[in-house]
Amino acid sequence: MSLLDSEAAFKKRVIEIGDEMLFQTLDNSGLKTFSGLAFACGTPQSQPDDTAFGTFAAGVFGAPPTLGQLSQLRRLHFEACTIVFATLKSNVAGDLSDGIRKLPPAEKQARAKDQQTRLTGITLSGEMEPSYALVDKCASMRETGSLLWIHPSQCTKREQEVQQTLKEKSQVLKIENMTLKMAADTETFEADHGTELKLMWCFQRRGLAFDQAALISWDKHESCVPAMFQAYSAEPPPSFAKVTMPQLLRADKELFTILAREVETIQPDTVGHRPLDDAIARLKTDPRVTMHLIPLPTKAHSVEASNAAKPDNARPKAKTRPGKRARAATEVKMPDELKGGHSKTVDNKPICWAFNMKDGCSAKTFGNPVRCSKGIHVCEEQPPTQQQTEPRSPRQSDEGLHRAAKQPENLFANLTEGTEWKDFLIVEIFAGTARLSRAFAKRDFRVSSVDHTTKRSTGLITILDLTKEEDLNFLLDFLKAELNVLVYIHLAPPCGTASAARGTPVPGCPPEMQPDVGKLLDKRNAFFKKWTSRAKELSSKEKDLHNSLDPEIAKVFKGKRLLLFEEILTEIGFPDRNLVRDICAGFRITGWLRDSMIFPHRSKPPQYSVEALMRLSKGISRSIFKSVNSEEASVCLGLWWSSFFDDFPTLTASSVADQCKAHVHLLFDLLGLDFARDGDKAGFFGESFKALGLLIDLSEFSAGLVRIGHTESRRQELLSQIEMHLEQNCLKPKDAERLRGRLQWYDTFLFGRIANYSMSMISKRAISCSLSGSLDPPLRRALQFLKERVLVSQPVQLTKAAGKTYFIFTDGAVEPSDDGTSMLASVGGILYNADGVAEAFFSEQVPKLILDMFLKYSSHPIFEVELLAVLVAAHVWAQALTNTYVVIYIDNEAAKSALMKSHSSVLFGNVLTTCFAQIEFEHSLKVWFRRVPSYSNPADKPSRFEIQQLLDADSALVKPSWDQILLLIEMKEQTL
């Protein structure tokens, strides 16, 4: 509640200006808030004249007022109007410093007084008096309608708040509304919740704050607290630890998370009923909450794990790196905060204690699973029951399937005897041998195993072929029926089914183009017949709607059948039921937007004030906000088309092209949309057509090839602009900025990144302060290169045939020679196929002539050597990798970034990246760059001439032609 609608704040201010009698006079007239007074006489926008105000005052006092009474009433009315303006400005701009709408102090005092009267037996003082900040946080939730979990550390008391505000606040510089100003630093303070009693006080203060905000009643909130502390104080079973305070916090957090997810409206209704009261009474015993209050085992029983069969494909431990000293293990006392937990995983690996403590671990992490020098970063309360394996090839590092556990029996290695769970259901899909189902059955779970065959299992298998729609629907219906007792679904990799499904042909046409042409046309005709008749019925209502619209909005939507559009959206089940109403009202560009029911729900405060938004408003049109607020509202007509604002490319079979065009026109006419029927903007069906300024060629569509390029007119226009700058020998920064924008759009639909360096030269001129704009040699060469690229550029080609995928790992090394008088450099690289097999590799020392080039500009040229390794890989394997997909792994972040941008701030960085871009372009390599940690890079060994392991694996050793590489580098050096 804001100051505008607070009765307590109004009463306090009236008594300050006048007296108790003045307040009673206004109260008897029904004026109890500032908002009521502001609109009782005139409006805040239109102030009343003296005559009107005198009449109003006489009505309030019941007689002609005295000058003193008139002065008091006029002052109150002026303040009320000012508060109205300030409140509206705050709501529109959303400029809250801390994102919390604060209650007026008088309103807080009135609510606390009313609460003290209602809650007999509770004294709201000391530990039981919530701070104003806590009350504001709860009240803000009611205003915004968004429930948040409040951590006990934020449940501060009023006494602590008063003492905190007595401290002198330091002055800091802040930026507010694009203005630099000096302001007091924000002081933060937390409530102590380190003991059971203090934690309970925090919960109770939070309950009182929620009660004051009229979100959750005190008794409903308080009913949850004893239940949690009863679980905390209960004696655990043998070999189990007591419930800890972190478990209480997790249960409390889970409760509010479920409340926020399941309660749609948290504000009380008109009769004062609070939705959260019913929900919290229902959910406080929900298993999702109470599961966090279950005692955990103090010691894992690993008998089954130790007796479990060792996997056939268990890998030996990797050899430790030479030169690393093994550290002796010492006995260290576990911190009190972690007492009752575990110090090691089930496979006897140390667990990082700092990671499990409140402040966390700040040490450097590495590896998979993530660990630091102290141990693995996992939860210490219960040892992990799964073991992640390393991928067996580079391809599997991204998308391969990995074994989740060594054996199904290991999943239960740490379970202990407890309550029987006979009613819970476990479903294993693609069960195979169904060993997991048997393991669950031993623990008295209900199990159901599903597979397409029973050959591999001796148990009971439900035979379902999930490639068939009816079998899949049967499984889904079964899961829905057992939803209340279903606790776990295990889907193994469907090896057999997936192998068989590879031979199933995938439809080449979308569903809209598969039905018989006659049936498709009949469906479209029926649609237009139905809605054309409905449009006539709605004509009078459409007219009334347009008359009621704002004049500016009515001008935009003149002739549009909005009600018909709304009914069509309702019939096709469009999620945003309020889209047409938003269109009629005009889309808000400030403040809060409602939930469209399409995008994930997420609250985000406004980023700009109204004034700042007005300064940024150039180029923003209503259609942009419309596209952000709504999904494509498509009508099922069997038309295969897409949309981009005002362009609607449509694809159809040549036999029904005329009918398709007619139906598109009918739909636009039915909705009242204006479109180009003839001229350059009118579309026509053909194998080659223009859309969005591009030329799309479908002449070889049947062969699986689509070309997307630029129109001849756009190409000639860009050529003319480049030639003009070359002839005038001038390119001013403003012209460079415009040319760069056009070239970036043009280059988007050309293959390769070969033009990136030349584009960077134009970017430098665009941000320079050159007044003459004359062309220096590098810039002239860049313009000349871009001109030739525009002339000979080929359109982007989309093919249905996907090329093979390869993985290349490269590495470079720079070290002093044995005598320390010179530097030596070496490069290495390995080519892996999609199966993770190393097909070839190189291991070379960098020629002295090339290394000397690098040493002219850098005393330790590791950056250049890393780039050289990638260039060597491209040079030796480019011919074999033509028209393939290549992922190149580098362990140097700067080199990776330079290759991605195809230019660098270092001279030879530009030379090497440009050489690589040229090879990439000439051989149509589709390259993706990724970084690999140095200790995981397999190319580290060949870069240091350790190649015996690769030779033993029958990998081919290739030799690069250093003469050709040197010639390519020298040529590029001369042109840059």
CSV table of C-alpha atoms in Angstrom, one decimal, residues 623-810:
chain,number,residue,atom,x,y,z
A,623,SER,CA,5.3,-3.4,-34.2
A,624,ILE,CA,8.5,-4.1,-32.3
A,625,PHE,CA,6.8,-4.3,-29.0
A,626,LYS,CA,4.0,-6.3,-30.6
A,627,SER,CA,6.5,-8.9,-31.8
A,628,VAL,CA,8.1,-9.1,-28.4
A,629,ASN,CA,4.8,-9.5,-26.6
A,630,SER,CA,3.1,-12.1,-28.8
A,631,GLU,CA,3.9,-15.3,-30.5
A,632,GLU,CA,3.1,-15.9,-34.2
A,633,ALA,CA,-0.7,-16.2,-34.2
A,634,SER,CA,-0.9,-18.6,-37.2
A,635,VAL,CA,-4.1,-20.0,-38.7
A,636,CYS,CA,-4.1,-23.6,-39.8
A,637,LEU,CA,-4.8,-23.3,-43.5
A,638,GLY,CA,-2.3,-25.8,-44.8
A,639,LEU,CA,-0.1,-22.9,-46.0
A,640,TRP,CA,3.6,-23.3,-45.5
A,641,TRP,CA,4.9,-19.8,-44.9
A,642,SER,CA,7.0,-17.8,-42.5
A,643,SER,CA,6.7,-14.1,-41.4
A,644,PHE,CA,9.1,-11.3,-40.6
A,645,PHE,CA,7.1,-8.2,-39.8
A,646,ASP,CA,5.7,-7.3,-43.3
A,647,ASP,CA,7.2,-10.1,-45.4
A,648,PHE,CA,5.5,-13.5,-45.7
A,649,PRO,CA,7.5,-15.9,-47.8
A,650,THR,CA,5.3,-18.8,-48.9
A,651,LEU,CA,6.2,-22.2,-50.3
A,652,THR,CA,3.8,-24.3,-52.3
A,653,ALA,CA,3.7,-27.0,-55.0
A,654,SER,CA,3.6,-25.6,-58.5
A,655,SER,CA,0.3,-27.3,-59.3
A,656,VAL,CA,-1.6,-25.3,-56.7
A,657,ALA,CA,0.3,-22.0,-56.8
A,658,ASP,CA,-2.6,-20.0,-58.1
A,659,GLN,CA,-5.0,-21.4,-55.5
A,660,CYS,CA,-2.4,-20.7,-52.8
A,661,LYS,CA,-2.1,-17.1,-53.8
A,662,ALA,CA,-5.8,-16.7,-53.9
A,663,HIS,CA,-6.2,-18.1,-50.3
A,664,VAL,CA,-3.4,-15.9,-49.0
A,665,HIS,CA,-5.3,-12.9,-50.4
A,666,LEU,CA,-8.6,-14.1,-48.9
A,667,LEU,CA,-7.1,-14.4,-45.5
A,668,PHE,CA,-5.6,-10.9,-45.5
A,669,ASP,CA,-8.9,-9.5,-46.9
A,670,LEU,CA,-10.9,-11.4,-44.2
A,671,LEU,CA,-8.8,-9.8,-41.4
A,672,GLY,CA,-8.9,-6.4,-43.1
A,673,LEU,CA,-5.1,-6.2,-43.6
A,674,ASP,CA,-3.7,-4.0,-46.4
A,675,PHE,CA,-1.1,-5.6,-48.6
A,676,ALA,CA,0.5,-5.0,-52.0
A,677,ARG,CA,-1.6,-6.6,-54.8
A,678,ASP,CA,0.6,-5.4,-57.7
A,679,GLY,CA,3.8,-3.6,-58.4
A,680,ASP,CA,7.3,-4.4,-57.1
A,681,LYS,CA,6.1,-5.3,-53.6
A,682,ALA,CA,3.6,-7.8,-54.9
A,683,GLY,CA,4.9,-11.3,-54.6
A,684,PHE,CA,4.7,-14.0,-57.2
A,685,PHE,CA,5.4,-17.7,-57.2
A,686,GLY,CA,8.6,-18.8,-59.0
A,687,GLU,CA,11.7,-20.9,-58.6
A,688,SER,CA,13.6,-17.8,-57.8
A,689,PHE,CA,12.1,-15.0,-55.7
A,690,LYS,CA,13.0,-12.0,-53.6
A,691,ALA,CA,12.4,-11.7,-49.9
A,692,LEU,CA,13.9,-9.4,-47.2
A,693,GLY,CA,16.2,-7.9,-49.8
A,694,LEU,CA,17.6,-11.4,-50.7
A,695,LEU,CA,17.4,-13.6,-53.7
A,696,ILE,CA,16.3,-17.2,-52.9
A,697,ASP,CA,16.9,-19.7,-55.7
A,698,LEU,CA,14.9,-23.0,-55.5
A,699,SER,CA,15.7,-24.2,-59.1
A,700,GLU,CA,17.7,-27.2,-57.7
A,701,PHE,CA,15.4,-27.8,-54.7
A,702,SER,CA,14.6,-31.3,-55.9
A,703,ALA,CA,18.3,-32.1,-55.8
A,704,GLY,CA,18.6,-30.9,-52.2
A,705,LEU,CA,20.2,-27.5,-52.9
A,706,VAL,CA,19.0,-24.0,-52.0
A,707,ARG,CA,20.9,-20.8,-52.7
A,708,ILE,CA,20.5,-17.6,-50.7
A,709,GLY,CA,22.3,-14.5,-52.1
A,710,HIS,CA,21.9,-10.9,-52.8
A,711,THR,CA,20.0,-9.3,-55.7
A,712,GLU,CA,22.0,-7.8,-58.6
A,713,SER,CA,20.7,-4.3,-57.9
A,714,ARG,CA,22.0,-4.5,-54.3
A,715,ARG,CA,25.3,-5.8,-55.5
A,716,GLN,CA,25.7,-3.0,-58.0
A,717,GLU,CA,24.7,-0.4,-55.5
A,718,LEU,CA,27.3,-1.6,-53.0
A,719,LEU,CA,30.0,-1.8,-55.7
A,720,SER,CA,29.2,1.8,-56.8
A,721,GLN,CA,29.6,3.0,-53.2
A,722,ILE,CA,33.0,1.3,-52.8
A,723,GLU,CA,34.3,2.5,-56.2
A,724,MET,CA,33.2,6.1,-55.3
A,725,HIS,CA,35.4,6.1,-52.2
A,726,LEU,CA,38.3,4.6,-54.1
A,727,GLU,CA,38.1,7.2,-56.8
A,728,GLN,CA,37.7,10.1,-54.4
A,729,ASN,CA,40.5,8.6,-52.2
A,730,CYS,CA,38.4,9.5,-49.2
A,731,LEU,CA,36.4,7.7,-46.5
A,732,LYS,CA,35.2,9.8,-43.6
A,733,PRO,CA,34.3,8.2,-40.3
A,734,LYS,CA,30.6,8.8,-40.8
A,735,ASP,CA,30.7,7.3,-44.3
A,736,ALA,CA,32.8,4.4,-43.0
A,737,GLU,CA,30.1,3.6,-40.4
A,738,ARG,CA,27.4,3.5,-43.0
A,739,LEU,CA,29.5,1.4,-45.4
A,740,ARG,CA,30.4,-1.0,-42.5
A,741,GLY,CA,26.8,-1.6,-41.7
A,742,ARG,CA,25.9,-2.4,-45.3
A,743,LEU,CA,28.9,-4.6,-45.8
A,744,GLN,CA,28.2,-6.6,-42.6
A,745,TRP,CA,24.7,-7.4,-43.8
A,746,TYR,CA,26.0,-8.3,-47.3
A,747,ASP,CA,28.8,-10.5,-45.9
A,748,THR,CA,26.3,-12.4,-43.7
A,749,PHE,CA,25.2,-14.3,-46.8
A,750,LEU,CA,28.6,-15.0,-48.2
A,751,PHE,CA,30.7,-18.0,-47.1
A,752,GLY,CA,33.8,-17.7,-44.9
A,753,ARG,CA,35.4,-15.1,-42.7
A,754,ILE,CA,38.0,-14.0,-45.2
A,755,ALA,CA,36.7,-10.4,-45.2
A,756,ASN,CA,36.9,-9.9,-41.4
A,757,TYR,CA,40.3,-8.3,-41.5
A,758,SER,CA,39.3,-5.8,-44.2
A,759,MET,CA,36.1,-5.1,-42.2
A,760,SER,CA,38.2,-4.4,-39.1
A,761,MET,CA,40.1,-1.7,-41.1
A,762,ILE,CA,36.8,0.0,-42.0
A,763,SER,CA,35.7,-0.2,-38.3
A,764,LYS,CA,38.9,1.5,-37.3
A,765,ARG,CA,38.2,4.4,-39.7
A,766,ALA,CA,34.6,4.6,-38.4
A,767,ILE,CA,35.7,5.2,-34.8
A,768,SER,CA,38.7,7.4,-35.8
A,769,CYS,CA,38.9,11.3,-35.6
A,770,SER,CA,40.1,11.7,-39.2
A,771,LEU,CA,38.9,15.0,-40.6
A,772,SER,CA,40.3,14.6,-44.2
A,773,GLY,CA,39.2,11.0,-44.6
A,774,SER,CA,42.0,10.3,-47.0
A,775,LEU,CA,42.8,6.6,-47.6
A,776,ASP,CA,46.0,5.2,-46.2
A,777,PRO,CA,47.5,2.1,-48.0
A,778,PRO,CA,46.1,-0.5,-45.6
A,779,LEU,CA,42.6,1.0,-45.9
A,780,ARG,CA,42.8,1.3,-49.7
A,781,ARG,CA,43.9,-2.4,-49.9
A,782,ALA,CA,41.0,-3.3,-47.7
A,783,LEU,CA,38.4,-1.5,-49.9
A,784,GLN,CA,39.9,-3.0,-53.0
A,785,PHE,CA,39.7,-6.5,-51.5
A,786,LEU,CA,36.1,-6.0,-50.4
A,787,LYS,CA,35.2,-4.7,-53.9
A,788,GLU,CA,36.7,-7.9,-55.4
A,789,ARG,CA,34.8,-10.0,-52.9
A,790,VAL,CA,31.5,-8.4,-53.8
A,791,LEU,CA,32.2,-8.9,-57.5
A,792,VAL,CA,33.1,-12.6,-57.3
A,793,SER,CA,31.1,-13.6,-54.2
A,794,GLN,CA,29.0,-16.7,-54.4
A,795,PRO,CA,25.7,-17.1,-52.5
A,796,VAL,CA,25.3,-19.3,-49.5
A,797,GLN,CA,24.3,-22.8,-50.3
A,798,LEU,CA,22.1,-25.0,-48.1
A,799,THR,CA,22.3,-28.7,-48.9
A,800,LYS,CA,20.5,-31.7,-47.4
A,801,ALA,CA,23.7,-33.7,-47.4
A,802,ALA,CA,25.7,-33.1,-44.2
A,803,GLY,CA,29.4,-33.6,-44.5
A,804,LYS,CA,31.6,-35.7,-42.2
A,805,THR,CA,32.8,-34.3,-38.9
A,806,TYR,CA,36.4,-34.2,-37.8
A,807,PHE,CA,38.2,-33.0,-34.7
A,808,ILE,CA,41.6,-31.3,-34.7
A,809,PHE,CA,43.7,-30.7,-31.6
A,810,THR,CA,46.7,-28.4,-31.9
